């Protein structure tokens, strides 16, 4: 307390401060300290807030920001800051300019919206010396350590991390905030003068309450990789452009700053276009594509006229409107992500009416929101025929049928020049997908095109698909020989005759769509196609034998020479659809639900460790090897390669009965020891023949035969080593209704037999001739935005906190299906603690 002798010992090796208050005069509400000279002594400041800042999330930060504003950039380092219910106190020294500026304001600071708070100052309360606590020394020491430990983030090395700089433990007795320009200047000077400065490749200055960055020019005229200013209080674009006029970096991050929320952003920082290649993860020249009128131009609470079931009779008033209309679909628990939401919504869009392009979609405050225009007939259909109701059918996640009611706001905005035009975006998206060197138009996952960032193009609508094909036909005509339309949710292909303009079109890829019947693509038979890919569509499940599948397709397309990547002339009757099923319901077991997934994980020894989830303590595993080394092949290297399998073989025809008995491996631990000793392999998935011999919904017997390539050759023998194999799995399907969605099942292998044998010459000649999509490569194409979207989906489904979501999805190589399986596995094994649940 003022007037009482005190000793402040910070316990950090510095000399204590002896507060003896030689001058008892306290200044308040005055503009001058008379003939007093602040000098270098310690001064005591008391901020009389009277508890009126308790509504602030951080009252001390609010006070300090008000003080920094009042001292107008003067250097000021509060020491021994003490919070109190009615007043805060601290010391500061060597701060004459700051004291002068405070007295100019009559020792009052403005906090929040004009609230004035008085300050009392007592000068020279203690003598100062060089051995006492020194903010400058602490800052230099901290920066020296950080410069020795430059970090890496998102593949960028050499980053100096100053995130929340003032919260570092070294500053526990002194207030250091980069919100004060003078302190930021001091920090930049220390960095510039440090010998390690030349190693710095960028700066992370997040969460520092920074308002201006003019002193970054002390570090300018160097090409950095990153300047991250996220989470600060930068508001003025004009000042930012002026402050960074000489600063260059590949990327600038401004997220969570007031400037980034301005409806003038990013146009108001165009002056920095030559300084930064990217801003907030987007190329500078494409920043405008992140613009949305919902960011501030439209107020959905007051703009436009609300239309719901009560006043639906008013809808005809807007029949000829060219304005934007808003759809607002309540989903308070965010049960549906964007993709699944539109999958359901488009069920109610009439394919015979206007094209329907949702624009500027977002989920905000418990509602799915998007804008549309020039589609009055579709809106009238949704209002009059479906009463603004969206029926959600029963599904494993939601066992009961439910209904979502929604409403509209008509005429929420006029159309403006900078607004998106769906038809123009669609043309650009198609144009940019053409590869002239291959004469290939690759429209796979068309919605992922950069040009469609703000437009939803749902190709389940035949009219929109026809429009896309028409654009392609007019644009490329005879220059295009192949079109890929895979992964686009296509239900039917109509009016394919418009592709006749493409006189040289010979191949169409429709794999992994929603085609349920061959009749859905009958219009394509009018084209002289030589190659067609239908693999991955539900229609493939309509056939038990490959010959039936091939016969049905070639009957509709008699001119085909290639089906699903298979040459029908040299391999008649064969196609990747080679699953012989006693029950079509067992189709999923030979796909990714079990068999394909199992074989992919078996290929790599790192992934193979995950196979333990299929076995129990009662599982049985046996292995046999009937492989006979050809006489002209025999050499030490090949013998060692095949011995990797024969070592574990259990051949009953041999006289060593004890070895045969020991070859029966019981329990997951023993089985996994054997599997992990087998070499790395690659399966020729085209060669696989599967036979589900038994299936009753609870158990199944699956046989699979095919070709694999041994991937662990001796360093002196790099030749391909092909082996034929057969595997028989007796599996049990139990515990249905697993996982958050209640749609997962647990599959256990109760008995497995694995046999290695000689491949036929035909198998060797055809080995690995058909290339299937490289799922790894597809994962590598994931952008940062896509990964963020996957994490949001995974978090919504599982309810896990962010670190656990990231950990599991990364373990699954960003494959959501595998990630969900891994989650179910960990959950069943009680490996997920309660703290991981949000």
Short mmCIF file of C-alpha atoms in Angstrom, two decimals, residues 49-60 62-63 83-88 111 117:
data_model
loop_
_atom_site.label_atom_id
_atom_site.label_comp_id
_atom_site.label_asym_id
_atom_site.label_seq_id
_atom_site.Cartn_x
_atom_site.Cartn_y
_atom_site.Cartn_z
CA UNK A 49 -11.99 0.52 -12.16
CA UNK A 50 -14.37 -0.05 -9.19
CA UNK A 51 -15.25 -3.51 -10.49
CA UNK A 52 -17.10 -2.14 -13.51
CA UNK A 53 -15.03 -4.27 -15.96
CA UNK A 54 -16.08 -7.65 -14.63
CA UNK A 55 -18.24 -8.14 -17.72
CA UNK A 56 -15.02 -8.29 -19.75
CA UNK A 57 -13.58 -11.75 -20.39
CA UNK A 58 -10.11 -10.36 -19.54
CA UNK A 59 -10.35 -7.09 -17.53
CA UNK A 60 -6.57 -6.74 -17.24
CA UNK A 62 -8.90 -4.37 -21.51
CA UNK A 63 -7.16 -1.99 -19.10
CA UNK A 83 -5.59 -7.38 -9.79
CA UNK A 84 -8.06 -6.16 -7.21
CA UNK A 85 -11.87 -6.10 -6.88
CA UNK A 86 -11.98 -2.30 -7.20
CA UNK A 87 -8.49 -1.26 -8.29
CA UNK A 88 -5.42 -2.66 -10.04
CA UNK A 111 -12.26 1.36 -21.75
CA UNK A 117 -11.56 5.11 -15.62
#
